Short mmCIF file of C-alpha atoms and ligand atoms in Angstrom, two decimals:
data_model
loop_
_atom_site.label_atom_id
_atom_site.label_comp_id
_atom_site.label_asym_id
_atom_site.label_seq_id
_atom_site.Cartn_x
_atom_site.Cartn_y
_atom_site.Cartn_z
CA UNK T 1 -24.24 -38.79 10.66
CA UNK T 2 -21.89 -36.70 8.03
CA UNK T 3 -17.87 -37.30 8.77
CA UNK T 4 -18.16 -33.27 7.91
CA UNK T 5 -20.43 -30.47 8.40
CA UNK T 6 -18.49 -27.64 6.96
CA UNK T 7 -19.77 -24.36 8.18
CA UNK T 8 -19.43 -21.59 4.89
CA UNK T 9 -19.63 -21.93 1.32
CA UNK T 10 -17.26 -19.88 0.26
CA UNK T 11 -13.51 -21.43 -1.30
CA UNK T 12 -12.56 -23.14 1.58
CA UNK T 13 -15.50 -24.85 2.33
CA UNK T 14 -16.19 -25.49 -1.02
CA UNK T 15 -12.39 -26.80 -1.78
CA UNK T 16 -12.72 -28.88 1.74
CA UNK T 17 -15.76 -30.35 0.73
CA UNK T 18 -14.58 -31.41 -2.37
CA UNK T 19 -11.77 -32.64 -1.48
CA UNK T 20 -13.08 -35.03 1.22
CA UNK T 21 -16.19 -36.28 -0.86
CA UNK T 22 -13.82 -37.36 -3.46
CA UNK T 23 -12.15 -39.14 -0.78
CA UNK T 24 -15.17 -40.83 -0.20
CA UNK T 25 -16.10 -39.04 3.22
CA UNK T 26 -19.90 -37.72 3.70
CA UNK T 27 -20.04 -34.09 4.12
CA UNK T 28 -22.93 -31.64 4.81
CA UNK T 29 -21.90 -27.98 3.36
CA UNK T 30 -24.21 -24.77 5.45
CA UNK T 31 -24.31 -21.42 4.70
CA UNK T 32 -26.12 -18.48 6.51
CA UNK T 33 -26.17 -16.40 3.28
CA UNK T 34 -28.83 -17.83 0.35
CA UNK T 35 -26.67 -18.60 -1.85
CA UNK T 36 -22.81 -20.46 -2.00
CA UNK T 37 -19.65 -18.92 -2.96
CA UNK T 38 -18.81 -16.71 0.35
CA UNK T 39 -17.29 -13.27 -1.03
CA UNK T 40 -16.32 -14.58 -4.77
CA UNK T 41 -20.07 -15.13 -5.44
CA UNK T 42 -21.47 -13.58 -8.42
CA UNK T 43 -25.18 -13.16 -9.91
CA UNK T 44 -25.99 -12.57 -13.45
CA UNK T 45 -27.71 -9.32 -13.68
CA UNK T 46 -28.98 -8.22 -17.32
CA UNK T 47 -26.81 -11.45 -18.43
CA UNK T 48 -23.56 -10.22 -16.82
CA UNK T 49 -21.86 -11.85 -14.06
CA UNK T 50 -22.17 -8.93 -11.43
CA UNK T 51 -19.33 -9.49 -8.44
CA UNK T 52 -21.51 -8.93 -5.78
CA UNK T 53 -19.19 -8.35 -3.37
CA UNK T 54 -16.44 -6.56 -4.58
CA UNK T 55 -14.39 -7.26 -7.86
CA UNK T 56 -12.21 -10.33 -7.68
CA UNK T 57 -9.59 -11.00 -9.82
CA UNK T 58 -8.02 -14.42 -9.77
CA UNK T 59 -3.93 -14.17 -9.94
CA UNK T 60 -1.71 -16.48 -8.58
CA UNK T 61 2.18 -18.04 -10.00
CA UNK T 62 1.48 -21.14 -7.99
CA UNK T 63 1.09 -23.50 -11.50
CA UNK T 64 -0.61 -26.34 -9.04
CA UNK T 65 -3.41 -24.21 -7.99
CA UNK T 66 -3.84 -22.67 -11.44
CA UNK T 67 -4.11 -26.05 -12.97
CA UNK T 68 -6.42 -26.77 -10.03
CA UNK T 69 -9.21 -23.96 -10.73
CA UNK T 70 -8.79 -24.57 -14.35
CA UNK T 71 -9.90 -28.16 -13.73
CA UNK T 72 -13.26 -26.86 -12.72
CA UNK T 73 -14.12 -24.23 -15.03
CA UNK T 74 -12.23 -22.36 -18.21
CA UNK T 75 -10.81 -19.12 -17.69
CA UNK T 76 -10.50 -16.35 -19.27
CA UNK T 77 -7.69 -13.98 -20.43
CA UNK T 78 -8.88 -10.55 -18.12
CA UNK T 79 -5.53 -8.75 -16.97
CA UNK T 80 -6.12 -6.60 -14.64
CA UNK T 81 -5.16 -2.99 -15.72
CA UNK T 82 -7.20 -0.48 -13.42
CA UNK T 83 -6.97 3.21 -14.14
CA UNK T 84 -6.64 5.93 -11.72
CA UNK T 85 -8.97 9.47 -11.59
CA UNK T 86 -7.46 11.78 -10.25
CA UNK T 87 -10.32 15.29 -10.85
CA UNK T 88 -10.21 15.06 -14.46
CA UNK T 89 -7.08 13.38 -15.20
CA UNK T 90 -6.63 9.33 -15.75
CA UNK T 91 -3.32 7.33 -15.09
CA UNK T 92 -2.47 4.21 -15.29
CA UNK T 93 -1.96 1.67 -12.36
CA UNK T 94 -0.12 -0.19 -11.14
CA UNK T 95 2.77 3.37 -11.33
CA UNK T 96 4.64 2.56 -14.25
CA UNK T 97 6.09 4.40 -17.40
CA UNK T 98 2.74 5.13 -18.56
CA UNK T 99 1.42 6.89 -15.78
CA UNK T 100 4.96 8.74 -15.41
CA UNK T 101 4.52 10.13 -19.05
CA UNK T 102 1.30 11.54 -17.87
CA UNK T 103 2.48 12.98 -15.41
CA UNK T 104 5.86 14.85 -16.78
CA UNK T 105 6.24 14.40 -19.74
CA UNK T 106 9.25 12.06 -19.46
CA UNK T 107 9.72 9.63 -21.85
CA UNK T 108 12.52 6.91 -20.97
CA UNK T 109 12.77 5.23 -17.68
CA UNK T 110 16.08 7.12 -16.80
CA UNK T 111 13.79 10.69 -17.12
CA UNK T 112 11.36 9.08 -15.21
CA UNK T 113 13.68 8.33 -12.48
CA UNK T 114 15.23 11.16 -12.04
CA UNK T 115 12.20 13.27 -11.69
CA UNK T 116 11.19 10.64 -9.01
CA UNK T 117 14.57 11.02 -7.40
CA UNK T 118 14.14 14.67 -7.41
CA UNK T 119 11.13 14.85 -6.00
CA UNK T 120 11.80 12.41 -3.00
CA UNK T 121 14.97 14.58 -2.40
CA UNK T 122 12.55 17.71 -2.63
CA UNK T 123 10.81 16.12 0.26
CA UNK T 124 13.74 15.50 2.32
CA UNK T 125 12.34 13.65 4.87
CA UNK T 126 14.90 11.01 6.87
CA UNK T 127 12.72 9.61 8.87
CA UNK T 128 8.97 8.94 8.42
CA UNK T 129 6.74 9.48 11.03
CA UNK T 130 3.27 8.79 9.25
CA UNK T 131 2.35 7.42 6.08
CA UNK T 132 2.04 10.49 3.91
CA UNK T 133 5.91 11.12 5.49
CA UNK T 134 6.73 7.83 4.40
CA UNK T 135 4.96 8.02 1.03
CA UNK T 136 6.35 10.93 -0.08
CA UNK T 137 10.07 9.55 0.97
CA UNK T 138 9.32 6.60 -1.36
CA UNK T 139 7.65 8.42 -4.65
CA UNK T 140 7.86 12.64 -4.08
CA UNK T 141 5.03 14.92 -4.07
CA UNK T 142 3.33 14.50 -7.41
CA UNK T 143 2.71 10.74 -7.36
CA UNK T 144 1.40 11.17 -3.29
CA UNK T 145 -1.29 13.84 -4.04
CA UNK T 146 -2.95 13.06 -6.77
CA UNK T 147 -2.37 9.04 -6.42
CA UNK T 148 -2.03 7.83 -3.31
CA UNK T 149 -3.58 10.58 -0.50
CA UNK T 150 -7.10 10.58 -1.19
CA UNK T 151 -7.59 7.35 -1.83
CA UNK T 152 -5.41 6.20 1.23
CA UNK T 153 -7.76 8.24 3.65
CA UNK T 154 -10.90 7.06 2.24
CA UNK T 155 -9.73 3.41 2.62
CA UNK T 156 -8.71 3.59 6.30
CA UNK T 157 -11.04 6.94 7.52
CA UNK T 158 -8.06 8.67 8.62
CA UNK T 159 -6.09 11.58 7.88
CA UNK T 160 -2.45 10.34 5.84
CA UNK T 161 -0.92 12.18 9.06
CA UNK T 162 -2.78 10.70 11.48
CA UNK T 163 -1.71 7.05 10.15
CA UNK T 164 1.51 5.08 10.93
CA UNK T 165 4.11 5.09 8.69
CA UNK T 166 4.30 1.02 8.35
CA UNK T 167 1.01 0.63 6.61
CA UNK T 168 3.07 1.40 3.54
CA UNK T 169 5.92 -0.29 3.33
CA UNK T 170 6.84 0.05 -0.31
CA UNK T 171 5.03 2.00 -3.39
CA UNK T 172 6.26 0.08 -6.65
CA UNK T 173 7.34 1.94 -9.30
CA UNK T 174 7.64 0.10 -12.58
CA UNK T 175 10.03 1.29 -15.01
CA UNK T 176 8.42 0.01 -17.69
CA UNK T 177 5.28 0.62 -20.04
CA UNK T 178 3.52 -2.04 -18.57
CA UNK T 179 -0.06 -1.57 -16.95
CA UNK T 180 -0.66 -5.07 -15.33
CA UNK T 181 -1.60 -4.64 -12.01
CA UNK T 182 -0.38 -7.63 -11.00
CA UNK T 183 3.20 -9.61 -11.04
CA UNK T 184 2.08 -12.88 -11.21
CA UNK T 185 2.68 -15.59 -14.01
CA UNK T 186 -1.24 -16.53 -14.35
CA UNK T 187 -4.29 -14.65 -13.91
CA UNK T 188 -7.69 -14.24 -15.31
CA UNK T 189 -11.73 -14.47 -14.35
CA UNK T 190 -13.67 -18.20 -14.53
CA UNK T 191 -15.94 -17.95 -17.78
CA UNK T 192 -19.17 -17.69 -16.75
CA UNK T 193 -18.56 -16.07 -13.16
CA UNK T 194 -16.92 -17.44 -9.55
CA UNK T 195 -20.72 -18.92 -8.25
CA UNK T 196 -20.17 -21.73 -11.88
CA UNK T 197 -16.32 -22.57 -10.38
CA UNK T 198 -18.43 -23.19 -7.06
CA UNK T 199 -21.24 -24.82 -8.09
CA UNK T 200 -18.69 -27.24 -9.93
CA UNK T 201 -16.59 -27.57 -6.76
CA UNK T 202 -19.84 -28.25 -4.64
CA UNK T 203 -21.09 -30.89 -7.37
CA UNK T 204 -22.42 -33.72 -5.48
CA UNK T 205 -22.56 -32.39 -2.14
CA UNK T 206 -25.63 -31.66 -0.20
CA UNK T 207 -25.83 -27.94 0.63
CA UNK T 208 -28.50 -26.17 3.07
CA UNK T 209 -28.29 -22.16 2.62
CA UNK T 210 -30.08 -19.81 4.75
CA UNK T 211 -28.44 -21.89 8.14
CA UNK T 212 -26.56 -20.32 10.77
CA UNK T 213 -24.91 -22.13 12.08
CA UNK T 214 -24.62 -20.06 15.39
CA UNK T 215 -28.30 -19.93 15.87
CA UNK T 216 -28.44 -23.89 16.78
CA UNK T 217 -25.20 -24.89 17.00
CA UNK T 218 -25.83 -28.06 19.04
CA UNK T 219 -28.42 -29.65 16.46
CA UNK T 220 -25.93 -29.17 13.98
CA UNK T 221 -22.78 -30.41 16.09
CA UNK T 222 -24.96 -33.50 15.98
CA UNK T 223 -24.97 -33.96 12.49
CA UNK T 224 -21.35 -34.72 11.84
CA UNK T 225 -18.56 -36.35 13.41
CA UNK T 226 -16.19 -33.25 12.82
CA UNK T 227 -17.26 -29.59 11.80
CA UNK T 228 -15.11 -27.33 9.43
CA UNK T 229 -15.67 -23.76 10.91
CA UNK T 230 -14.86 -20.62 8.49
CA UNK T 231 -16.91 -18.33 10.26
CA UNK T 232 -15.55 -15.39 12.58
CA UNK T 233 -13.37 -17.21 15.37
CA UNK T 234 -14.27 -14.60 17.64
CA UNK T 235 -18.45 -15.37 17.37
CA UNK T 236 -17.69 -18.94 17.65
CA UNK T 237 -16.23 -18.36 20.96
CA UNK T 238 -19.42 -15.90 21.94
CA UNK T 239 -15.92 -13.31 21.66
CA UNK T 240 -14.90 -14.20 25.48
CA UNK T 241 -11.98 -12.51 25.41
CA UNK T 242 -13.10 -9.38 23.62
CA UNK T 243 -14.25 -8.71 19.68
CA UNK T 244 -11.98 -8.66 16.93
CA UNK T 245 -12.27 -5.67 13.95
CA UNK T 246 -12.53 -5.47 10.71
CA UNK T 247 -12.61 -2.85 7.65
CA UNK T 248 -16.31 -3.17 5.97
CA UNK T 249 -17.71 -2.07 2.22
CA UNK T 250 -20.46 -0.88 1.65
CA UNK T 251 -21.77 -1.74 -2.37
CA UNK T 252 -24.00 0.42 -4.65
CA UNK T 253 -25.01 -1.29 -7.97
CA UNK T 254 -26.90 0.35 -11.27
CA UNK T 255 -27.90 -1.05 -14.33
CA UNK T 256 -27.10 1.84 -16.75
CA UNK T 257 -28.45 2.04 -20.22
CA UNK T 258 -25.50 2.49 -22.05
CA UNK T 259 -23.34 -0.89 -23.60
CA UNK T 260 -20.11 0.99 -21.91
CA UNK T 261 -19.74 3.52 -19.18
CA UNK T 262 -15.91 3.71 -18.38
CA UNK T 263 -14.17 1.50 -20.66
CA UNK T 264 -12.53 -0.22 -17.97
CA UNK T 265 -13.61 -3.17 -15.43
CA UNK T 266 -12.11 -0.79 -12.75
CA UNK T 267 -11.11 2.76 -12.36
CA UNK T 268 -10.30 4.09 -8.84
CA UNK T 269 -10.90 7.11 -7.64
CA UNK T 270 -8.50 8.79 -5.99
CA UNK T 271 -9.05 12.40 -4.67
CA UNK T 272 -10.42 12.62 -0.93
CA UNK T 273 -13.89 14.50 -2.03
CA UNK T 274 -15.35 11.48 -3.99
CA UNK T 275 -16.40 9.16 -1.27
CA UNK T 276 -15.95 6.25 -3.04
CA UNK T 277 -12.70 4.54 -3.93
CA UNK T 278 -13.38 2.80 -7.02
CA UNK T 279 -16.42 1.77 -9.59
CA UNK T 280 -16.32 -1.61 -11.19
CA UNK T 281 -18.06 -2.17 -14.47
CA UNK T 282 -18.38 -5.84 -14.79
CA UNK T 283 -19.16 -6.55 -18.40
CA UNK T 284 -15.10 -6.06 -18.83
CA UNK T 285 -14.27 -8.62 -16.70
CA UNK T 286 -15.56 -11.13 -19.36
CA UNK T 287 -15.73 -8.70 -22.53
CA UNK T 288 -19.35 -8.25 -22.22
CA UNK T 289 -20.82 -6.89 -25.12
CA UNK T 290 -24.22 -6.34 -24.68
CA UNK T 291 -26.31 -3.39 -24.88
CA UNK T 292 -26.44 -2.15 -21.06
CA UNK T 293 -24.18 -2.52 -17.91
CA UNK T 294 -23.66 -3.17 -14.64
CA UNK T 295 -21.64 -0.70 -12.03
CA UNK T 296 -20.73 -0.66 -8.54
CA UNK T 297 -19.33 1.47 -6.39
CA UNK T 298 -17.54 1.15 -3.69
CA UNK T 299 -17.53 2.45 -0.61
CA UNK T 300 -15.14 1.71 2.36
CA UNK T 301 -16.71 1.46 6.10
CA UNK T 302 -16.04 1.35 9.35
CA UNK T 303 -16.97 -1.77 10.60
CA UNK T 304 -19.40 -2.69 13.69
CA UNK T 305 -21.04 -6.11 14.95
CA UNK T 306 -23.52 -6.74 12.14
CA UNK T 307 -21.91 -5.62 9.13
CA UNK T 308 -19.98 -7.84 6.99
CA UNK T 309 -16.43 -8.18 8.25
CA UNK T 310 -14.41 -7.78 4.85
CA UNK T 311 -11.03 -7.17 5.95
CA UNK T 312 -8.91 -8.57 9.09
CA UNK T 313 -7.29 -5.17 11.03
CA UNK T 314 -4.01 -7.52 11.18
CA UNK T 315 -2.14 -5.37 14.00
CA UNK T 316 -0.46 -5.83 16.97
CA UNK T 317 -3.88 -5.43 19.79
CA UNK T 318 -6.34 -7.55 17.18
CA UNK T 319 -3.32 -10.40 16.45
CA UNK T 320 -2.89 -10.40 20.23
CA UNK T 321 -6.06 -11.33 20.85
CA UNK T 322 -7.09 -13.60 17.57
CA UNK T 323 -3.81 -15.53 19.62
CA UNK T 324 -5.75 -15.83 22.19
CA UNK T 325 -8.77 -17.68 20.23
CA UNK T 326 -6.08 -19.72 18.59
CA UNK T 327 -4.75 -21.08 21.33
CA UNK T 328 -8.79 -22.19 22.86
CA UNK T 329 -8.92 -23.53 18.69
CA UNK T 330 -5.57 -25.32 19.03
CA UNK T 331 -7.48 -27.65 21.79
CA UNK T 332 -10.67 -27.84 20.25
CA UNK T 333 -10.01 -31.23 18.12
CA UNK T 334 -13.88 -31.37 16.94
CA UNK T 335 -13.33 -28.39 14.93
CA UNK T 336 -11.34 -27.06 12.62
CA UNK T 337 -10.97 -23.44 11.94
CA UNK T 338 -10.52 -22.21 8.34
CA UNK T 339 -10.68 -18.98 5.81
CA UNK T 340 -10.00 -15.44 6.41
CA UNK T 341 -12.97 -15.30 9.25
CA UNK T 342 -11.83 -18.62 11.04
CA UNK T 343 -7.86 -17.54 10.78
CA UNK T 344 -8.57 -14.14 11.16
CA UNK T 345 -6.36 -12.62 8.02
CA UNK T 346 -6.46 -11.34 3.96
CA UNK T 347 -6.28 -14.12 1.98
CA UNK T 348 -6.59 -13.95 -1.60
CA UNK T 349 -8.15 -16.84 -3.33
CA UNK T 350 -4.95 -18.82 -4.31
CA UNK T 351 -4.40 -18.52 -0.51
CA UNK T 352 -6.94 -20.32 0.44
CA UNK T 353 -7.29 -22.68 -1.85
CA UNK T 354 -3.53 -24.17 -0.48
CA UNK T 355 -4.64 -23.44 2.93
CA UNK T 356 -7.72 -25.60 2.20
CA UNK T 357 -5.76 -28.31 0.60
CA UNK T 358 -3.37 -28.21 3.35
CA UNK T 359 -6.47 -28.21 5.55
CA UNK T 360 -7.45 -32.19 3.70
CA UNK T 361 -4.26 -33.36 3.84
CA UNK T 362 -3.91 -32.82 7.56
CA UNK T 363 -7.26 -34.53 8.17
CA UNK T 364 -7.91 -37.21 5.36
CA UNK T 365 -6.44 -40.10 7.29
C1 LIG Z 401 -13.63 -6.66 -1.46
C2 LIG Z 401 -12.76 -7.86 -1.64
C3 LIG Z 401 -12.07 -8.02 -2.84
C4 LIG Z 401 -11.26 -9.12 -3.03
N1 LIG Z 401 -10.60 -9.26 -4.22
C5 LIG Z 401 -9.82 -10.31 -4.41
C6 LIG Z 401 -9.11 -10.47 -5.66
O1 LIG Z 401 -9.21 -9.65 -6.57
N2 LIG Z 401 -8.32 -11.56 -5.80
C7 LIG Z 401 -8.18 -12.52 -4.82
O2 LIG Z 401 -7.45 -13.49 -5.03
N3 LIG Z 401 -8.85 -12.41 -3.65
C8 LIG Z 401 -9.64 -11.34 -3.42
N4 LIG Z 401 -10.33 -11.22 -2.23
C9 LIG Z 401 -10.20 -12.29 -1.22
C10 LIG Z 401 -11.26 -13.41 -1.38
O3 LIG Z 401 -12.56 -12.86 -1.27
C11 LIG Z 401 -11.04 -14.47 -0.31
O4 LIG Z 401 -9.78 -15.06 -0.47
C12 LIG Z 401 -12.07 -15.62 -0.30
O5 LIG Z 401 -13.35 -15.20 -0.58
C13 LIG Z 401 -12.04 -16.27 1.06
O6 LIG Z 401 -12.89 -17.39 1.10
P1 LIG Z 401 -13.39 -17.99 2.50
O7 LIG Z 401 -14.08 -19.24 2.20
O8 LIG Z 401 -12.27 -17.99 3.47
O9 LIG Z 401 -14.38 -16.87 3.09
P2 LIG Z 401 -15.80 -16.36 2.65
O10 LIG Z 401 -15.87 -16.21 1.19
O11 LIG Z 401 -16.12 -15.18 3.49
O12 LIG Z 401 -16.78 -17.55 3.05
C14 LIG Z 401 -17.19 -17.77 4.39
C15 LIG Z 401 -18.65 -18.18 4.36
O13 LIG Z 401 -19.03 -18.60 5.67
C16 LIG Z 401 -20.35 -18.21 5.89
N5 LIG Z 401 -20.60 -18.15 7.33
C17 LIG Z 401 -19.97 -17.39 8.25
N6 LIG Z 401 -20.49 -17.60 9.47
C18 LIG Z 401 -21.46 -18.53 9.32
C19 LIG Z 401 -22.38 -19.16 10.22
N7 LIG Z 401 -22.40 -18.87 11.52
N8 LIG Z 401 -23.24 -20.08 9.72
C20 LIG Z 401 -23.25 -20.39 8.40
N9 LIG Z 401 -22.42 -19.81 7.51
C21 LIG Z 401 -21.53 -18.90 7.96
C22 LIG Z 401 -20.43 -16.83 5.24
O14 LIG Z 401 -21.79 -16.50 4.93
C23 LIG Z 401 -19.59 -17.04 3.99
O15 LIG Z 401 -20.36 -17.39 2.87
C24 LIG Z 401 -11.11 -10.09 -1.99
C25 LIG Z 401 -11.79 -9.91 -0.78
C26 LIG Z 401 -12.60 -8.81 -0.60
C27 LIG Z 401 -13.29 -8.62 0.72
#
């Protein structure tokens, strides 16, 4: 008899599991998939550390969890700077001076503003009623089309007009010539790929891939006293008050023979005709230098039972009823329901990682 069986391999489970076998509790780690890691798992293709599914870039200002990853494995340096291609032309993300240059001309951040300012008041709109409305009343025309339409559509399947205005609430601009993507005070990619900061985490711990959990869940109930659950919510409860959504990917990887194809770990792609939003090269995440490389690109999906569920649809009807499974999860003191799946919203990794901590010390004494 384990004190845990924790259902899923990925960051929670593997934080939780950690966590309570240094506390000296017995725990029994499953995963459907055949290998560990969840969604940060990566496999070394043609010696490269290819992020299998999607590209995953660790950032966080929290100087606790930082420290906390770092005590695993060493990371590395990678900022993450992704360009925009837009037809023929590349900017850089996230909008900042840079990509205003590109666009006008404009050199200081007071030219650069005012063209913005013009353009918004070119616009004129008062009050948005969809999301290219509300785009172009927060950055003009230019910076919409060729930057945020296209790519926008692809990402949800929808026409900008035919989407509500809130899904954008604000569009950045960055007055200065600064292409990190990202605001916060650390960042980088484990040295040696996310499966090694896993494998590290799990060190000790017995783990069975290849089990679902779902397909005998009462011979595994009787392996533990308790059972951490970061599966979908919705599937544990055989969805008995209805199915939850979710956004899918679907992933296309090459091995090209060339030591550099882009010259960027990720370029996006933003005009509507490509159907894909982005291609990763992965050998940049870790400064790969050797003589091929690995792509993939990426292409969103509408989700259905049976595909992977990458992304929550966090609005009103699906919160409703993930309520609804919390409340049934609330009672349920055998289990406890963690990650994105089990609490049913995006996390990013640093996320989780405090949710999982929280997660031990609610339930170490
Ligand atoms: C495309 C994409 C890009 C992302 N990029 C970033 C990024 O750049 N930076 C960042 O901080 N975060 C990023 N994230 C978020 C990050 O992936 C998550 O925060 C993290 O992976 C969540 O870990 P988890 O353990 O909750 O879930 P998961 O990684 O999904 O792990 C859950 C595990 O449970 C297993 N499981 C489910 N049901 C069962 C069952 N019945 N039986 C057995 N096993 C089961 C699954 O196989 C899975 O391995 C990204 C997410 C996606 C989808």
């Amino acid at each position: 008899m384990y004190d845990y069986l924790i259902v899923g391999a990925g960051l929670f489970g593997a934080v939780f599991a950690h966590e309570m076998h240094k506390a000296g509790k017995s725990c029994l780690v499953i995963d459907k998939r055949p290998h560990i890691g969840g969604n940060v798992y990566t496999e070394e293709i043609e010696g490269i550390n290819v992020h299998k599914y999607g590209a995953h870039i660790f950032h966080t200002s929290n100087k606790k969890i930082w420290d906390y990853v770092n005590s695993f494995v060493e990371f590395n340096r990678y900022t993450n700077s992704p360009v925009a291609r837009y037809k023929d032309e590349l900017y850089n993300l996230p909008f900042n001076m840079n990509t205003f240059n590109k666009l006008w001309g404009v050199i200081t951040p007071e030219e650069a503003k005012a063209k913005i300012e013009e353009q918004i008041a070119e616009a004129g709109i008062k009050d948005p009623a969809n999301l290219e409305e509300q785009a172009l009343s927060l950055v003009g025309r230019d910076i919409y089309e060729k930057l945020v339409k296209g790519y926008t559509e692809k990402q949800w399947g929808r026409k900008a007009t035919e989407l509500p205005a809130f899904i954008i609430k604000r569009l950045p601009v960055r007055m200065i010539y600064d292409n990190n993507y990202f605001n916060d005070t650390y960042q980088g990619i484990p040295i040696g790929g996310y499966t090694k900061l896993v494998e590290k985490m799990l060190e000790g711990i017995e783990v069975w891939t290849n089990c679902d959990y779902l397909a005998d869940r009462e011979s595994y109930d009787a392996l533990a006293k308790k059972v951490v659950y970061t599966g979908m919510i919705d599937e544990y409860y055989d969805h008995c008050f209805g199915q939850l959504e979710y956004r899918s990917l679907r992933f296309e990887t090459e091995v090209l023979d060339t030591d550099n194809y882009q010259g960027n770990a990720v370029v996006n792609y933003t005009e509507y005709e490509i159907p894909y939003t982005r291609i990763i090269e992965h050998k940049h995440f870790e400064y790969g230098t050797g003589p091929r490389t690995v792509i993939t690109r990426e292409y969103p999906a509408t989700w259905k039972p049976g595909d992977e569920p990458y992304y929550p649809m966090n609005d009103d009807k699906n919160n409703e009823l993930y309520r609804k499974y919390k409340e049934l999860a609330d009672k349920n003191d055998k289990v406890i329901f963690g990650g994105r799946l089990g609490m049913y919203r995006y996390y990013d990794m640093h996320n989780i990682i405090e949710a999982a901590l929280e997660a031990v010390k609610m339930n170490r004494d």
